[in-house]
PDB file of C-alpha atoms in Angstrom:
ATOM      1  CA  MET A   1      -7.181 -32.388  26.176  1.00 53.00           C
ATOM      2  CA  PRO A   2      -3.774 -32.667  24.420  1.00 59.00           C
ATOM      3  CA  SER A   3      -0.407 -32.529  26.509  1.00 58.00           C
ATOM      4  CA  GLU A   4       1.620 -29.586  27.307  1.00 53.00           C
ATOM      5  CA  SER A   5       4.118 -31.636  24.869  1.00 83.00           C
ATOM      6  CA  THR A   6       2.145 -32.477  22.303  1.00 84.00           C
ATOM      7  CA  LEU A   7       0.663 -28.587  22.071  1.00 85.00           C
ATOM      8  CA  LYS A   8       3.902 -27.742  22.554  1.00 84.00           C
ATOM      9  CA  LYS A   9       4.865 -30.019  19.495  1.00 84.00           C
ATOM     10  CA  ILE A  10       2.339 -28.567  17.373  1.00 87.00           C
ATOM     11  CA  LEU A  11       2.771 -24.770  18.093  1.00 83.00           C
ATOM     12  CA  ASN A  12       6.408 -25.918  16.710  1.00 86.00           C
ATOM     13  CA  PHE A  13       5.048 -27.991  13.335  1.00 88.00           C
ATOM     14  CA  THR A  14       2.813 -25.703  12.709  1.00 86.00           C
ATOM     15  CA  LYS A  15       4.455 -21.900  13.110  1.00 83.00           C
ATOM     16  CA  VAL A  16       0.594 -20.211  13.585  1.00 78.00           C
ATOM     17  CA  GLU A  17       2.589 -16.941  15.392  1.00 74.00           C
ATOM     18  CA  HIS A  18       4.102 -16.430  11.601  1.00 78.00           C
ATOM     19  CA  THR A  19       0.052 -15.556  10.619  1.00 79.00           C
ATOM     20  CA  ALA A  20       0.731 -12.592  13.318  1.00 78.00           C
ATOM     21  CA  PHE A  21       3.597 -11.529  10.008  1.00 83.00           C
ATOM     22  CA  SER A  22       0.364 -11.671   7.313  1.00 91.00           C
ATOM     23  CA  LEU A  23      -2.153 -10.413   9.545  1.00 95.00           C
ATOM     24  CA  PRO A  24      -1.478  -6.252   7.933  1.00 96.00           C
ATOM     25  CA  LEU A  25      -1.660  -7.895   4.383  1.00 97.00           C
ATOM     26  CA  ILE A  26      -4.835  -9.379   5.366  1.00 97.00           C
ATOM     27  CA  PHE A  27      -6.068  -6.234   7.147  1.00 97.00           C
ATOM     28  CA  THR A  28      -5.602  -3.974   4.350  1.00 98.00           C
ATOM     29  CA  GLY A  29      -7.749  -6.090   2.717  1.00 98.00           C
ATOM     30  CA  ALA A  30      -9.906  -6.902   4.299  1.00 98.00           C
ATOM     31  CA  TRP A  31     -10.170  -2.312   4.708  1.00 98.00           C
ATOM     32  CA  MET A  32     -10.651  -1.626   1.660  1.00 98.00           C
ATOM     33  CA  GLY A  33     -13.046  -4.410   1.333  1.00 98.00           C
ATOM     34  CA  ALA A  34     -15.060  -2.229   3.665  1.00 98.00           C
ATOM     35  CA  GLY A  35     -15.191   0.692   1.970  1.00 96.00           C
ATOM     36  CA  ASP A  36     -11.671   2.464   3.904  1.00 94.00           C
ATOM     37  CA  ARG A  37     -12.619   1.508   6.863  1.00 96.00           C
ATOM     38  CA  PHE A  38     -12.179  -1.311   9.185  1.00 96.00           C
ATOM     39  CA  PRO A  39     -15.408  -4.323   8.350  1.00 97.00           C
ATOM     40  CA  SER A  40     -16.470  -5.323  12.214  1.00 98.00           C
ATOM     41  CA  VAL A  41     -15.615  -6.984  15.002  1.00 98.00           C
ATOM     42  CA  ARG A  42     -17.123 -10.055  14.221  1.00 98.00           C
ATOM     43  CA  VAL A  43     -15.911 -10.200  11.296  1.00 98.00           C
ATOM     44  CA  MET A  44     -11.982  -9.088  11.483  1.00 98.00           C
ATOM     45  CA  LEU A  45     -12.071 -12.399  13.850  1.00 98.00           C
ATOM     46  CA  LEU A  46     -13.432 -14.373  11.689  1.00 98.00           C
ATOM     47  CA  ILE A  47     -11.118 -13.561   9.013  1.00 98.00           C
ATOM     48  CA  VAL A  48      -8.275 -14.245  11.560  1.00 97.00           C
ATOM     49  CA  VAL A  49      -9.652 -17.633  12.365  1.00 97.00           C
ATOM     50  CA  ALA A  50      -9.959 -18.081   8.587  1.00 97.00           C
ATOM     51  CA  ALA A  51      -6.236 -17.344   8.322  1.00 96.00           C
ATOM     52  CA  VAL A  52      -4.550 -19.436  11.093  1.00 95.00           C
ATOM     53  CA  GLY A  53      -6.756 -22.059   9.492  1.00 96.00           C
ATOM     54  CA  ALA A  54      -5.507 -22.032   6.073  1.00 96.00           C
ATOM     55  CA  ARG A  55      -2.050 -21.260   7.393  1.00 94.00           C
ATOM     56  CA  VAL A  56      -2.288 -24.787   9.782  1.00 94.00           C
ATOM     57  CA  PHE A  57      -3.348 -26.995   6.772  1.00 96.00           C
ATOM     58  CA  GLY A  58      -0.832 -24.805   4.360  1.00 94.00           C
ATOM     59  CA  MET A  59       2.185 -25.444   6.859  1.00 94.00           C
ATOM     60  CA  SER A  60       1.034 -28.722   8.182  1.00 95.00           C
ATOM     61  CA  MET A  61       0.642 -30.080   4.273  1.00 95.00           C
ATOM     62  CA  ASN A  62       4.126 -28.162   3.351  1.00 94.00           C
ATOM     63  CA  ARG A  63       5.552 -30.413   6.404  1.00 95.00           C
ATOM     64  CA  VAL A  64       4.161 -34.025   5.486  1.00 96.00           C
ATOM     65  CA  LEU A  65       4.681 -33.503   1.729  1.00 95.00           C
ATOM     66  CA  ASP A  66       8.136 -32.264   2.777  1.00 95.00           C
ATOM     67  CA  ARG A  67       9.268 -34.122   5.241  1.00 95.00           C
ATOM     68  CA  HIS A  68      11.676 -36.493   2.860  1.00 94.00           C
ATOM     69  CA  ILE A  69      13.179 -33.848   2.024  1.00 95.00           C
ATOM     70  CA  ASP A  70      13.705 -32.421   4.948  1.00 95.00           C
ATOM     71  CA  LEU A  71      15.723 -35.229   6.367  1.00 95.00           C
ATOM     72  CA  LEU A  72      18.212 -34.445   3.266  1.00 94.00           C
ATOM     73  CA  ASN A  73      18.423 -30.929   4.973  1.00 94.00           C
ATOM     74  CA  PRO A  74      20.724 -30.675   7.645  1.00 93.00           C
ATOM     75  CA  ARG A  75      18.983 -27.204   8.282  1.00 93.00           C
ATOM     76  CA  THR A  76      14.726 -28.893   8.283  1.00 94.00           C
ATOM     77  CA  ALA A  77      16.342 -32.048   9.677  1.00 94.00           C
ATOM     78  CA  GLY A  78      15.517 -31.578  13.691  1.00 93.00           C
ATOM     79  CA  ARG A  79      11.758 -30.710  11.951  1.00 93.00           C
ATOM     80  CA  GLU A  80       9.084 -32.508  13.811  1.00 93.00           C
ATOM     81  CA  LEU A  81       8.294 -35.251  11.228  1.00 95.00           C
ATOM     82  CA  PRO A  82      11.954 -35.922   9.488  1.00 94.00           C
ATOM     83  CA  SER A  83      13.651 -35.927  13.352  1.00 93.00           C
ATOM     84  CA  GLY A  84      10.705 -38.221  14.410  1.00 93.00           C
ATOM     85  CA  LYS A  85       9.558 -35.985  17.202  1.00 92.00           C
ATOM     86  CA  MET A  86       5.649 -36.063  15.773  1.00 94.00           C
ATOM     87  CA  SER A  87       3.772 -39.173  14.435  1.00 94.00           C
ATOM     88  CA  LEU A  88       2.962 -39.297  10.938  1.00 96.00           C
ATOM     89  CA  ALA A  89      -0.549 -40.178  11.591  1.00 96.00           C
ATOM     90  CA  LEU A  90      -1.353 -36.445  14.371  1.00 95.00           C
ATOM     91  CA  ALA A  91       0.831 -34.089  11.860  1.00 95.00           C
ATOM     92  CA  ILE A  92      -2.244 -35.434   8.903  1.00 96.00           C
ATOM     93  CA  ALA A  93      -4.681 -34.479  12.332  1.00 96.00           C
ATOM     94  CA  VAL A  94      -3.612 -30.916  12.166  1.00 95.00           C
ATOM     95  CA  THR A  95      -3.487 -30.488   8.900  1.00 96.00           C
ATOM     96  CA  LEU A  96      -7.465 -31.273   8.589  1.00 97.00           C
ATOM     97  CA  SER A  97      -8.618 -29.299  11.725  1.00 97.00           C
ATOM     98  CA  GLY A  98      -6.218 -26.391   9.816  1.00 96.00           C
ATOM     99  CA  VAL A  99      -8.316 -26.894   6.913  1.00 97.00           C
ATOM    100  CA  LEU A 100     -11.739 -27.631   9.158  1.00 98.00           C
ATOM    101  CA  VAL A 101     -11.783 -23.749  10.935  1.00 98.00           C
ATOM    102  CA  TYR A 102     -10.807 -22.053   7.658  1.00 98.00           C
ATOM    103  CA  LEU A 103     -13.715 -23.455   6.168  1.00 98.00           C
ATOM    104  CA  LEU A 104     -16.148 -23.249   9.166  1.00 98.00           C
ATOM    105  CA  ALA A 105     -14.826 -19.285   9.460  1.00 98.00           C
ATOM    106  CA  CYS A 106     -15.636 -19.202   5.445  1.00 98.00           C
ATOM    107  CA  ALA A 107     -19.315 -20.105   5.954  1.00 98.00           C
ATOM    108  CA  ALA A 108     -19.655 -17.743   8.987  1.00 98.00           C
ATOM    109  CA  LEU A 109     -18.884 -15.101   6.739  1.00 98.00           C
ATOM    110  CA  ASN A 110     -20.661 -14.990   3.764  1.00 98.00           C
ATOM    111  CA  ASP A 111     -21.844 -16.931   1.419  1.00 98.00           C
ATOM    112  CA  TRP A 112     -19.901 -15.769  -0.810  1.00 98.00           C
ATOM    113  CA  CYS A 113     -16.351 -16.372   1.385  1.00 98.00           C
ATOM    114  CA  LEU A 114     -17.617 -19.877   1.249  1.00 98.00           C
ATOM    115  CA  ILE A 115     -18.248 -20.727  -1.862  1.00 98.00           C
ATOM    116  CA  LEU A 116     -14.750 -19.650  -2.706  1.00 98.00           C
ATOM    117  CA  SER A 117     -13.836 -20.883  -0.246  1.00 98.00           C
ATOM    118  CA  PRO A 118     -11.688 -24.355  -2.093  1.00 98.00           C
ATOM    119  CA  ILE A 119      -9.530 -22.462  -3.950  1.00 98.00           C
ATOM    120  CA  PRO A 120      -7.067 -20.882  -1.696  1.00 97.00           C
ATOM    121  CA  LEU A 121      -6.824 -24.616  -0.834  1.00 97.00           C
ATOM    122  CA  VAL A 122      -5.228 -25.425  -4.344  1.00 96.00           C
ATOM    123  CA  PRO A 123      -2.235 -23.453  -3.291  1.00 96.00           C
ATOM    124  CA  LEU A 124      -1.451 -24.290  -0.359  1.00 95.00           C
ATOM    125  CA  LEU A 125      -1.520 -28.124  -1.168  1.00 91.00           C
ATOM    126  CA  GLY A 126       0.622 -28.024  -3.949  1.00 88.00           C
ATOM    127  CA  TYR A 127       3.136 -25.215  -3.871  1.00 92.00           C
ATOM    128  CA  SER A 128       5.363 -27.112  -1.918  1.00 89.00           C
ATOM    129  CA  LEU A 129       5.535 -29.705  -4.466  1.00 94.00           C
ATOM    130  CA  LEU A 130       6.854 -26.872  -6.839  1.00 96.00           C
ATOM    131  CA  LYS A 131      10.765 -27.782  -5.838  1.00 95.00           C
ATOM    132  CA  ARG A 132      10.112 -31.374  -6.719  1.00 95.00           C
ATOM    133  CA  PHE A 133       9.747 -29.686 -11.148  1.00 95.00           C
ATOM    134  CA  THR A 134      10.873 -25.971 -11.504  1.00 97.00           C
ATOM    135  CA  PRO A 135      13.060 -23.371  -9.937  1.00 97.00           C
ATOM    136  CA  LEU A 136       9.824 -21.580 -10.336  1.00 97.00           C
ATOM    137  CA  CYS A 137       8.693 -22.757  -6.945  1.00 97.00           C
ATOM    138  CA  HIS A 138       9.139 -19.283  -5.424  1.00 98.00           C
ATOM    139  CA  PHE A 139       6.170 -18.497  -7.106  1.00 98.00           C
ATOM    140  CA  GLY A 140       3.566 -20.452  -6.072  1.00 97.00           C
ATOM    141  CA  ILE A 141       4.333 -19.728  -1.645  1.00 96.00           C
ATOM    142  CA  GLY A 142       3.543 -15.770  -3.460  1.00 97.00           C
ATOM    143  CA  LEU A 143       0.400 -17.127  -4.910  1.00 97.00           C
ATOM    144  CA  CYS A 144      -0.805 -18.265  -1.328  1.00 97.00           C
ATOM    145  CA  LEU A 145      -0.094 -15.415   0.196  1.00 97.00           C
ATOM    146  CA  ALA A 146      -1.301 -12.978  -2.634  1.00 98.00           C
ATOM    147  CA  LEU A 147      -4.847 -14.829  -2.796  1.00 98.00           C
ATOM    148  CA  ALA A 148      -5.527 -13.584   0.899  1.00 97.00           C
ATOM    149  CA  PRO A 149      -6.231  -9.999   1.700  1.00 98.00           C
ATOM    150  CA  LEU A 150      -8.701 -10.913  -1.710  1.00 98.00           C
ATOM    151  CA  GLY A 151     -10.709 -12.955   0.569  1.00 98.00           C
ATOM    152  CA  ALA A 152      -9.929 -10.520   3.202  1.00 98.00           C
ATOM    153  CA  PHE A 153     -11.500  -8.073   0.505  1.00 98.00           C
ATOM    154  CA  VAL A 154     -14.684 -10.543  -0.220  1.00 98.00           C
ATOM    155  CA  ALA A 155     -15.279 -11.321   3.592  1.00 98.00           C
ATOM    156  CA  ALA A 156     -15.698  -7.397   4.254  1.00 98.00           C
ATOM    157  CA  ALA A 157     -17.457  -6.754   1.158  1.00 98.00           C
ATOM    158  CA  GLY A 158     -19.113  -9.210   0.812  1.00 97.00           C
ATOM    159  CA  HIS A 159     -18.921  -9.777  -2.765  1.00 98.00           C
ATOM    160  CA  PRO A 160     -16.057 -10.795  -5.327  1.00 98.00           C
ATOM    161  CA  ARG A 161     -15.936  -7.745  -7.525  1.00 97.00           C
ATOM    162  CA  PHE A 162     -12.314  -6.651  -6.848  1.00 98.00           C
ATOM    163  CA  PRO A 163     -11.512  -2.984  -7.691  1.00 98.00           C
ATOM    164  CA  VAL A 164      -8.697  -2.468  -9.914  1.00 98.00           C
ATOM    165  CA  THR A 165      -6.490  -1.099  -7.055  1.00 98.00           C
ATOM    166  CA  VAL A 166      -7.212  -5.351  -5.103  1.00 98.00           C
ATOM    167  CA  LEU A 167      -6.270  -5.989  -7.894  1.00 98.00           C
ATOM    168  CA  LEU A 168      -2.896  -4.438  -7.798  1.00 98.00           C
ATOM    169  CA  PHE A 169      -2.308  -5.227  -3.993  1.00 98.00           C
ATOM    170  CA  SER A 170      -2.302  -8.240  -4.453  1.00 98.00           C
ATOM    171  CA  GLY A 171       0.189  -8.620  -6.741  1.00 98.00           C
ATOM    172  CA  PHE A 172       2.931  -7.035  -4.674  1.00 98.00           C
ATOM    173  CA  VAL A 173       1.789  -8.975  -2.393  1.00 98.00           C
ATOM    174  CA  PHE A 174       2.601 -11.944  -4.851  1.00 98.00           C
ATOM    175  CA  PHE A 175       5.146 -10.452  -5.597  1.00 98.00           C
ATOM    176  CA  TRP A 176       7.121  -9.176  -3.033  1.00 98.00           C
ATOM    177  CA  LEU A 177       6.607 -12.434  -0.866  1.00 97.00           C
ATOM    178  CA  SER A 178       8.639 -14.634  -4.366  1.00 98.00           C
ATOM    179  CA  GLY A 179      11.830 -12.364  -3.827  1.00 98.00           C
ATOM    180  CA  ALA A 180      11.599 -13.028  -0.354  1.00 97.00           C
ATOM    181  CA  ASP A 181      11.778 -16.021  -0.959  1.00 97.00           C
ATOM    182  CA  ILE A 182      14.420 -16.596  -3.195  1.00 98.00           C
ATOM    183  CA  ILE A 183      16.119 -15.385  -0.761  1.00 97.00           C
ATOM    184  CA  TYR A 184      15.636 -17.195   1.166  1.00 96.00           C
ATOM    185  CA  ALA A 185      16.630 -20.253   0.162  1.00 97.00           C
ATOM    186  CA  MET A 186      20.168 -19.350  -0.609  1.00 97.00           C
ATOM    187  CA  MET A 187      20.559 -20.962   2.764  1.00 96.00           C
ATOM    188  CA  ASP A 188      20.222 -24.449   1.035  1.00 96.00           C
ATOM    189  CA  ILE A 189      21.806 -23.921  -2.642  1.00 97.00           C
ATOM    190  CA  GLU A 190      23.849 -26.596  -1.672  1.00 95.00           C
ATOM    191  CA  SER A 191      21.610 -28.966  -0.139  1.00 95.00           C
ATOM    192  CA  ASP A 192      19.468 -28.636  -2.791  1.00 96.00           C
ATOM    193  CA  ARG A 193      21.338 -29.312  -5.855  1.00 97.00           C
ATOM    194  CA  ARG A 194      22.891 -32.266  -3.991  1.00 96.00           C
ATOM    195  CA  ASN A 195      19.603 -33.974  -3.738  1.00 95.00           C
ATOM    196  CA  HIS A 196      18.004 -32.347  -6.981  1.00 95.00           C
ATOM    197  CA  ILE A 197      15.985 -29.874  -5.337  1.00 96.00           C
ATOM    198  CA  HIS A 198      14.763 -27.069  -8.218  1.00 97.00           C
ATOM    199  CA  SER A 199      15.211 -23.116  -6.454  1.00 98.00           C
ATOM    200  CA  LEU A 200      16.769 -20.157  -8.659  1.00 98.00           C
ATOM    201  CA  PRO A 201      19.661 -20.004  -6.270  1.00 98.00           C
ATOM    202  CA  ALA A 202      19.759 -23.544  -7.370  1.00 97.00           C
ATOM    203  CA  ARG A 203      19.771 -22.618 -10.962  1.00 97.00           C
ATOM    204  CA  LEU A 204      21.492 -19.890 -11.053  1.00 98.00           C
ATOM    205  CA  GLY A 205      23.890 -19.752  -8.331  1.00 97.00           C
ATOM    206  CA  ALA A 206      23.516 -16.713  -5.194  1.00 96.00           C
ATOM    207  CA  GLY A 207      24.750 -13.550  -7.347  1.00 97.00           C
ATOM    208  CA  GLY A 208      22.707 -14.678 -10.630  1.00 98.00           C
ATOM    209  CA  ALA A 209      19.248 -14.987  -7.749  1.00 98.00           C
ATOM    210  CA  GLN A 210      19.500 -12.363  -6.251  1.00 98.00           C
ATOM    211  CA  ARG A 211      18.937 -10.223  -9.669  1.00 98.00           C
ATOM    212  CA  VAL A 212      16.028 -11.900 -10.552  1.00 98.00           C
ATOM    213  CA  ALA A 213      14.821 -11.280  -6.658  1.00 98.00           C
ATOM    214  CA  GLY A 214      15.861  -7.481  -7.274  1.00 98.00           C
ATOM    215  CA  ALA A 215      13.734  -7.205 -10.448  1.00 98.00           C
ATOM    216  CA  VAL A 216      10.779  -8.853  -8.898  1.00 98.00           C
ATOM    217  CA  HIS A 217      10.930  -6.591  -5.624  1.00 98.00           C
ATOM    218  CA  LEU A 218      11.694  -3.266  -7.915  1.00 98.00           C
ATOM    219  CA  LEU A 219       8.257  -4.856  -9.757  1.00 98.00           C
ATOM    220  CA  CYS A 220       6.381  -5.275  -6.669  1.00 98.00           C
ATOM    221  CA  TRP A 221       7.448  -1.360  -5.092  1.00 98.00           C
ATOM    222  CA  MET A 222       6.846   0.298  -8.799  1.00 98.00           C
ATOM    223  CA  ILE A 223       2.860  -1.615  -9.034  1.00 98.00           C
ATOM    224  CA  LEU A 224       2.445  -0.585  -5.314  1.00 97.00           C
ATOM    225  CA  VAL A 225       3.382   2.607  -6.769  1.00 97.00           C
ATOM    226  CA  GLY A 226       0.236   2.689  -9.187  1.00 97.00           C
ATOM    227  CA  VAL A 227      -2.230   1.299  -6.050  1.00 97.00           C
ATOM    228  CA  VAL A 228      -0.890   5.224  -4.262  1.00 96.00           C
ATOM    229  CA  TRP A 229      -1.396   6.577  -7.886  1.00 96.00           C
ATOM    230  CA  LEU A 230      -4.807   4.820  -8.492  1.00 96.00           C
ATOM    231  CA  MET A 231      -6.123   6.135  -5.006  1.00 93.00           C
ATOM    232  CA  GLY A 232      -5.943  10.088  -5.347  1.00 89.00           C
ATOM    233  CA  GLY A 233      -2.080  10.337  -5.737  1.00 86.00           C
ATOM    234  CA  GLY A 234      -1.873   9.811  -2.306  1.00 83.00           C
ATOM    235  CA  GLY A 235      -0.543  12.306   1.176  1.00 90.00           C
ATOM    236  CA  PRO A 236       2.699  12.860   2.295  1.00 94.00           C
ATOM    237  CA  LEU A 237       1.869   9.534   5.099  1.00 95.00           C
ATOM    238  CA  ALA A 238       1.393   7.356   1.615  1.00 96.00           C
ATOM    239  CA  TRP A 239       4.923   8.357   0.481  1.00 96.00           C
ATOM    240  CA  THR A 240       6.981   8.086   3.648  1.00 97.00           C
ATOM    241  CA  ALA A 241       5.395   3.946   3.912  1.00 97.00           C
ATOM    242  CA  LEU A 242       6.560   4.153   0.372  1.00 97.00           C
ATOM    243  CA  PHE A 243       9.909   4.989   1.107  1.00 98.00           C
ATOM    244  CA  ILE A 244      10.187   2.752   3.828  1.00 98.00           C
ATOM    245  CA  THR A 245       8.542  -0.024   1.531  1.00 98.00           C
ATOM    246  CA  ALA A 246      11.664   0.503  -0.165  1.00 98.00           C
ATOM    247  CA  VAL A 247      14.198   0.671   2.216  1.00 98.00           C
ATOM    248  CA  PHE A 248      13.384  -2.589   3.725  1.00 98.00           C
ATOM    249  CA  LEU A 249      13.400  -4.228   0.437  1.00 98.00           C
ATOM    250  CA  LEU A 250      16.756  -2.798  -0.508  1.00 98.00           C
ATOM    251  CA  MET A 251      18.028  -3.535   2.662  1.00 98.00           C
ATOM    252  CA  MET A 252      17.323  -7.197   1.629  1.00 97.00           C
ATOM    253  CA  TYR A 253      20.231  -7.155  -0.433  1.00 97.00           C
ATOM    254  CA  ILE A 254      22.968  -5.972   1.773  1.00 97.00           C
ATOM    255  CA  PRO A 255      26.017  -8.826   1.972  1.00 95.00           C
ATOM    256  CA  ALA A 256      27.185  -8.265   5.938  1.00 96.00           C
ATOM    257  CA  VAL A 257      23.427  -8.932   6.079  1.00 96.00           C
ATOM    258  CA  PRO A 258      22.568 -12.341   7.128  1.00 95.00           C
ATOM    259  CA  VAL A 259      20.471 -14.499   4.891  1.00 95.00           C
ATOM    260  CA  PRO A 260      18.041 -15.136   7.778  1.00 93.00           C
ATOM    261  CA  LYS A 261      17.830 -12.057   8.998  1.00 96.00           C
ATOM    262  CA  ARG A 262      16.966 -11.090   5.270  1.00 96.00           C
ATOM    263  CA  PHE A 263      13.947 -13.341   5.222  1.00 91.00           C
ATOM    264  CA  PHE A 264      13.253 -12.076   8.245  1.00 89.00           C
ATOM    265  CA  PRO A 265      12.424  -9.603   9.984  1.00 92.00           C
ATOM    266  CA  ILE A 266      13.707  -7.703   7.134  1.00 96.00           C
ATOM    267  CA  SER A 267      11.257  -8.574   3.897  1.00 96.00           C
ATOM    268  CA  THR A 268       8.772  -9.474   7.125  1.00 94.00           C
ATOM    269  CA  LEU A 269       9.223  -5.450   7.887  1.00 96.00           C
ATOM    270  CA  ALA A 270       9.843  -4.289   4.393  1.00 97.00           C
ATOM    271  CA  GLY A 271       5.478  -6.330   3.520  1.00 96.00           C
ATOM    272  CA  ILE A 272       4.197  -4.703   6.263  1.00 96.00           C
ATOM    273  CA  ALA A 273       5.314  -0.944   5.654  1.00 97.00           C
ATOM    274  CA  GLY A 274       3.188  -2.133   1.800  1.00 98.00           C
ATOM    275  CA  ALA A 275       0.072  -3.411   3.347  1.00 97.00           C
ATOM    276  CA  LEU A 276       0.174   0.591   5.351  1.00 97.00           C
ATOM    277  CA  VAL A 277       0.364   2.158   1.873  1.00 97.00           C
ATOM    278  CA  PRO A 278      -3.092   1.046   0.741  1.00 96.00           C
ATOM    279  CA  MET A 279      -4.091   2.686   4.383  1.00 95.00           C
ATOM    280  CA  VAL A 280      -2.730   6.183   4.578  1.00 94.00           C
ATOM    281  CA  ALA A 281      -3.382   6.953   0.961  1.00 90.00           C
TER     282      ALA A 281
END
């Protein structure tokens, strides 16, 4: 058993508690896969385990690959690896544990989950590398989370025959998180430019990056409207959830709101509100 201090380091390193903020999106995928209801408790628990395992793998891999870059940025230099609080060997062990938990959960869910399980691992493994090559790196993390409701759909439905509504909802997740990550990267403009790290804020400046993020978020909200329309037009609850989603998305562009708060909790609340839309449509 790891010591209390080691366990605390691992929890800080993986930020596993942040999985809770993606669970509403994952649960919506499961809801749609089970035919507009929640699947069994067993399936839901396994979906959560798979999500936690994937989160631990993705976050840990990101921290391992970025440890030298993090050391150059005052905001991230205190993280476990660049500060020397955690050994690289322990970080790799945590990474491998995450992928093992994820694969075991997929195997326990159904054959299709196991067959398709390597697909999300590719963007989870590589999204942190994109910042070395392209300012479009923000869309890599969007892809990672966009696959989550699709995986939950397969877990609940037992097959990968996705209806258009599920694919559109995945598109909402993709553009929502990609836009939020552009906003988040505004905190590191000077550090990214100094260290030749690619990002849209570093390339376009804060104003240009916000305009791109705004267009991305407008698209994500329009996709969500399309989901409601395809599901029969929705009722008052669906349109209320759409309105709340729009309000939180707009709040991310209020200059008086500090950038860290625009990413969390405001962007998270926009995602949660958006996740409710198909469930109440």
